[in-house]
Every structure is written in C-alpha cells, then in structure tokens.
Amino acid sequence: MARGMKKYEQMQKHKPKDFKRHIGVNEETFNAMIEVFRQYDENRKKGLGVGGRRSLSPENKVLLMLGYYREYRTLEHIGFDYGVSESTASRIVCEVEEVLIKSGRFSLPSKRELYKSDVALSFVVIDATETPCQRPKKSKESTTQVSKSVIPLKDRL
C-alpha cells in the first residue's frame, strides 16, 4: 500500500478546527469538493485505452491538490508523501483544479459581481497568494570549498 493511501483517513480523525488548520478549508467545503470530484471520477469512461488503475482515491487527490496550494511545497515532495511520482502529482493537481473550476461551485465571482450587494459567497476555496519562503542566503564564502593540502599533517610540523 502506498504511503498516501491513509492520509484521508488520518484527516477524518481531526477535530473540525484542526481539520481546517491542516487542510485550509472547512470540512463541509472539503466534502463538497470530494462530491464534485467523485462524480467526475465515476463518469469517466472506463474501458480499453483509458489508462491504468488509479493510484489514489478521489479524497486523497483533493487532499494532494489542497496540500500543494496550502503548504507551498514542491510537487516532488508532495508526490513522495502520497507515494506517486512528481509528474503524477502534477497531473493530479491540474485535473482536480480543472474539475472544481468547471463545476462552477468553487470559482470566485468577478470584481463587478462583488460590488453588487445581492451576491452572497457560500464557498471560499483557497488563498494561494505567494509568500516569501525563508531560505538560507547564499554567499561566496558559504559556497567556496576549502582546498586540502597534499602534505600530510605530521610532515607540516
């Protein structure tokens, strides 16, 4: 069994407050996303030439996509956590994203619509604003290697 197969089961054990803290959306929003994606997954043609077996459940695919936007990690690291390759993780993120946008339930209204007073938002999915990531500064001193002496230590004295 792959590493990521139990991620959804682990998240179900969390309290609602912790669920939102870890995933970035409420449990109700997450369940609505799963419902939309599961319908898409069931309606896909399943026959010859469609592809291999699914590596992740629909729930874990949605978790993978949300984790990608929430944690600002590389697809290689997220793929490793879920037991899939980097390219598979990328395809999953694009697929889930496309399905949720096409459903119309998770897209944000335009600015004009927001200015109207009769618009009520029922779902806000993700704030994927880029934020700077703390990384060590690279300087010439930290990247320059010290040259080794070819004379043994006992001969240098």
Tab-separated table of C-alpha atoms in Angstrom:
chain	number	residue	atom	x	y	z
A	1	MET	CA	0.000	0.000	0.000
A	2	ALA	CA	1.375	3.417	-0.943
A	3	ARG	CA	2.331	5.988	1.656
A	4	GLY	CA	-0.549	8.385	0.920
A	5	MET	CA	-3.396	5.901	0.972
A	6	LYS	CA	-4.308	6.646	4.572
A	7	LYS	CA	-3.994	10.445	4.503
A	8	TYR	CA	-7.747	10.953	4.164
A	9	GLU	CA	-8.460	8.503	6.964
A	10	GLN	CA	-5.977	10.350	9.198
A	11	MET	CA	-7.606	13.713	8.470
A	12	GLN	CA	-11.068	12.413	9.373
A	13	LYS	CA	-9.880	11.823	12.940
A	14	HIS	CA	-9.088	15.511	13.490
A	15	LYS	CA	-11.402	17.983	15.168
A	16	PRO	CA	-13.098	20.447	12.770
A	17	LYS	CA	-10.824	23.288	13.911
A	18	ASP	CA	-7.704	21.197	13.342
A	19	PHE	CA	-9.099	19.918	10.035
A	20	LYS	CA	-9.291	23.472	8.673
A	21	ARG	CA	-5.892	24.320	10.100
A	22	HIS	CA	-4.207	21.383	8.358
A	23	ILE	CA	-6.060	21.445	5.051
A	24	GLY	CA	-7.025	25.102	4.656
A	25	VAL	CA	-10.768	24.644	4.101
A	26	ASN	CA	-13.729	23.702	6.280
A	27	GLU	CA	-14.820	20.090	6.387
A	28	GLU	CA	-18.096	20.998	4.615
A	29	THR	CA	-16.206	22.655	1.747
A	30	PHE	CA	-13.839	19.707	1.533
A	31	ASN	CA	-16.759	17.248	1.406
A	32	ALA	CA	-18.389	19.329	-1.353
A	33	MET	CA	-15.129	19.207	-3.326
A	34	ILE	CA	-14.938	15.445	-2.887
A	35	GLU	CA	-18.552	15.074	-4.021
A	36	VAL	CA	-17.870	17.036	-7.235
A	37	PHE	CA	-14.632	15.201	-7.954
A	38	ARG	CA	-16.102	11.783	-7.177
A	39	GLN	CA	-18.956	12.426	-9.670
A	40	TYR	CA	-16.379	13.331	-12.300
A	41	ASP	CA	-14.293	10.253	-11.491
A	42	GLU	CA	-17.305	7.913	-11.735
A	43	ASN	CA	-18.492	9.440	-15.024
A	44	ARG	CA	-15.140	8.976	-16.750
A	45	LYS	CA	-15.144	6.331	-19.410
A	46	LYS	CA	-13.619	3.154	-18.080
A	47	GLY	CA	-12.589	0.962	-20.951
A	48	LEU	CA	-9.669	-0.051	-23.094
A	49	GLY	CA	-7.058	2.631	-23.591
A	50	VAL	CA	-8.301	4.889	-20.791
A	51	GLY	CA	-5.271	4.333	-18.570
A	52	GLY	CA	-4.000	2.259	-15.711
A	53	ARG	CA	-5.520	1.789	-12.305
A	54	ARG	CA	-5.934	4.823	-10.116
A	55	SER	CA	-3.045	5.353	-7.739
A	56	LEU	CA	-5.018	7.498	-5.275
A	57	SER	CA	-8.618	7.742	-4.146
A	58	PRO	CA	-10.613	10.868	-5.093
A	59	GLU	CA	-10.358	12.059	-1.472
A	60	ASN	CA	-6.576	11.805	-1.479
A	61	LYS	CA	-6.359	13.539	-4.858
A	62	VAL	CA	-8.274	16.519	-3.480
A	63	LEU	CA	-6.041	16.473	-0.379
A	64	LEU	CA	-2.948	16.427	-2.583
A	65	MET	CA	-4.156	19.458	-4.554
A	66	LEU	CA	-5.068	21.401	-1.409
A	67	GLY	CA	-1.740	20.492	0.187
A	68	TYR	CA	0.112	21.787	-2.860
A	69	TYR	CA	-1.526	25.205	-2.587
A	70	ARG	CA	-1.582	25.339	1.200
A	71	GLU	CA	1.972	24.333	2.040
A	72	TYR	CA	3.977	25.843	-0.833
A	73	ARG	CA	5.972	22.625	-1.253
A	74	THR	CA	7.352	21.158	-4.435
A	75	LEU	CA	5.385	18.541	-6.335
A	76	GLU	CA	8.300	16.163	-5.849
A	77	HIS	CA	7.939	16.305	-2.047
A	78	ILE	CA	4.152	16.083	-2.106
A	79	GLY	CA	4.316	13.193	-4.560
A	80	PHE	CA	6.728	11.402	-2.240
A	81	ASP	CA	4.307	11.814	0.682
A	82	TYR	CA	1.464	10.336	-1.376
A	83	GLY	CA	3.537	7.580	-2.990
A	84	VAL	CA	3.327	8.941	-6.554
A	85	SER	CA	5.850	10.498	-8.926
A	86	GLU	CA	6.313	14.230	-9.410
A	87	SER	CA	4.654	14.112	-12.839
A	88	THR	CA	1.672	12.166	-11.462
A	89	ALA	CA	1.301	14.711	-8.648
A	90	SER	CA	1.342	17.498	-11.248
A	91	ARG	CA	-1.336	15.766	-13.338
A	92	ILE	CA	-3.488	15.240	-10.235
A	93	VAL	CA	-3.241	18.918	-9.231
A	94	CYS	CA	-4.209	20.052	-12.748
A	95	GLU	CA	-7.028	17.507	-13.042
A	96	VAL	CA	-8.630	18.309	-9.670
A	97	GLU	CA	-8.219	22.040	-10.240
A	98	GLU	CA	-9.889	21.839	-13.661
A	99	VAL	CA	-12.795	19.705	-12.416
A	100	LEU	CA	-13.518	22.002	-9.465
A	101	ILE	CA	-13.353	25.147	-11.609
A	102	LYS	CA	-15.613	23.661	-14.300
A	103	SER	CA	-18.189	22.687	-11.678
A	104	GLY	CA	-18.811	26.387	-11.008
A	105	ARG	CA	-19.297	25.759	-7.303
A	106	PHE	CA	-15.809	26.829	-6.279
A	107	SER	CA	-14.974	29.773	-8.505
A	108	LEU	CA	-14.903	33.240	-7.041
A	109	PRO	CA	-17.162	35.914	-8.541
A	110	SER	CA	-15.691	38.745	-10.594
A	111	LYS	CA	-14.941	42.140	-9.062
A	112	ARG	CA	-18.078	43.634	-10.613
A	113	GLU	CA	-20.242	40.967	-9.040
A	114	LEU	CA	-18.594	41.511	-5.671
A	115	TYR	CA	-19.538	45.194	-5.758
A	116	LYS	CA	-23.192	44.251	-6.091
A	117	SER	CA	-24.823	43.931	-2.697
A	118	ASP	CA	-27.010	40.926	-3.536
A	119	VAL	CA	-24.102	38.480	-4.004
A	120	ALA	CA	-23.589	36.047	-1.148
A	121	LEU	CA	-20.480	33.883	-1.116
A	122	SER	CA	-21.134	30.349	0.023
A	123	PHE	CA	-17.679	28.860	-0.588
A	124	VAL	CA	-14.225	30.340	-0.475
A	125	VAL	CA	-11.768	27.700	-1.500
A	126	ILE	CA	-8.112	28.720	-1.346
A	127	ASP	CA	-5.932	31.740	-0.782
A	128	ALA	CA	-2.938	30.799	-2.894
A	129	THR	CA	-1.100	34.096	-2.509
A	130	GLU	CA	2.623	33.691	-2.914
A	131	THR	CA	4.550	34.409	0.238
A	132	PRO	CA	8.308	34.570	0.597
A	133	CYS	CA	9.878	31.398	1.877
A	134	GLN	CA	12.734	31.534	4.387
A	135	ARG	CA	15.821	30.120	2.757
A	136	PRO	CA	19.478	30.493	3.736
A	137	LYS	CA	21.324	33.281	1.962
A	138	LYS	CA	23.978	32.157	-0.468
A	139	SER	CA	27.276	33.985	-0.287
A	140	LYS	CA	30.620	33.338	-1.868
A	141	GLU	CA	32.113	32.266	1.468
A	142	SER	CA	29.438	29.657	2.123
A	143	THR	CA	29.796	28.065	-1.312
A	144	THR	CA	33.609	28.187	-1.688
A	145	GLN	CA	35.294	24.929	-0.789
A	146	VAL	CA	38.445	24.907	1.292
A	147	SER	CA	41.370	23.429	-0.597
A	148	LYS	CA	43.051	20.448	1.009
A	149	SER	CA	46.784	20.274	1.468
A	150	VAL	CA	48.502	17.313	-0.149
A	151	ILE	CA	51.224	17.333	2.542
A	152	PRO	CA	50.318	15.041	5.483
A	153	LEU	CA	49.749	16.800	8.812
A	154	LYS	CA	52.760	15.188	10.559
A	155	ASP	CA	55.126	16.407	7.805
A	156	ARG	CA	53.870	20.002	8.081
A	157	LEU	CA	55.064	20.428	11.667
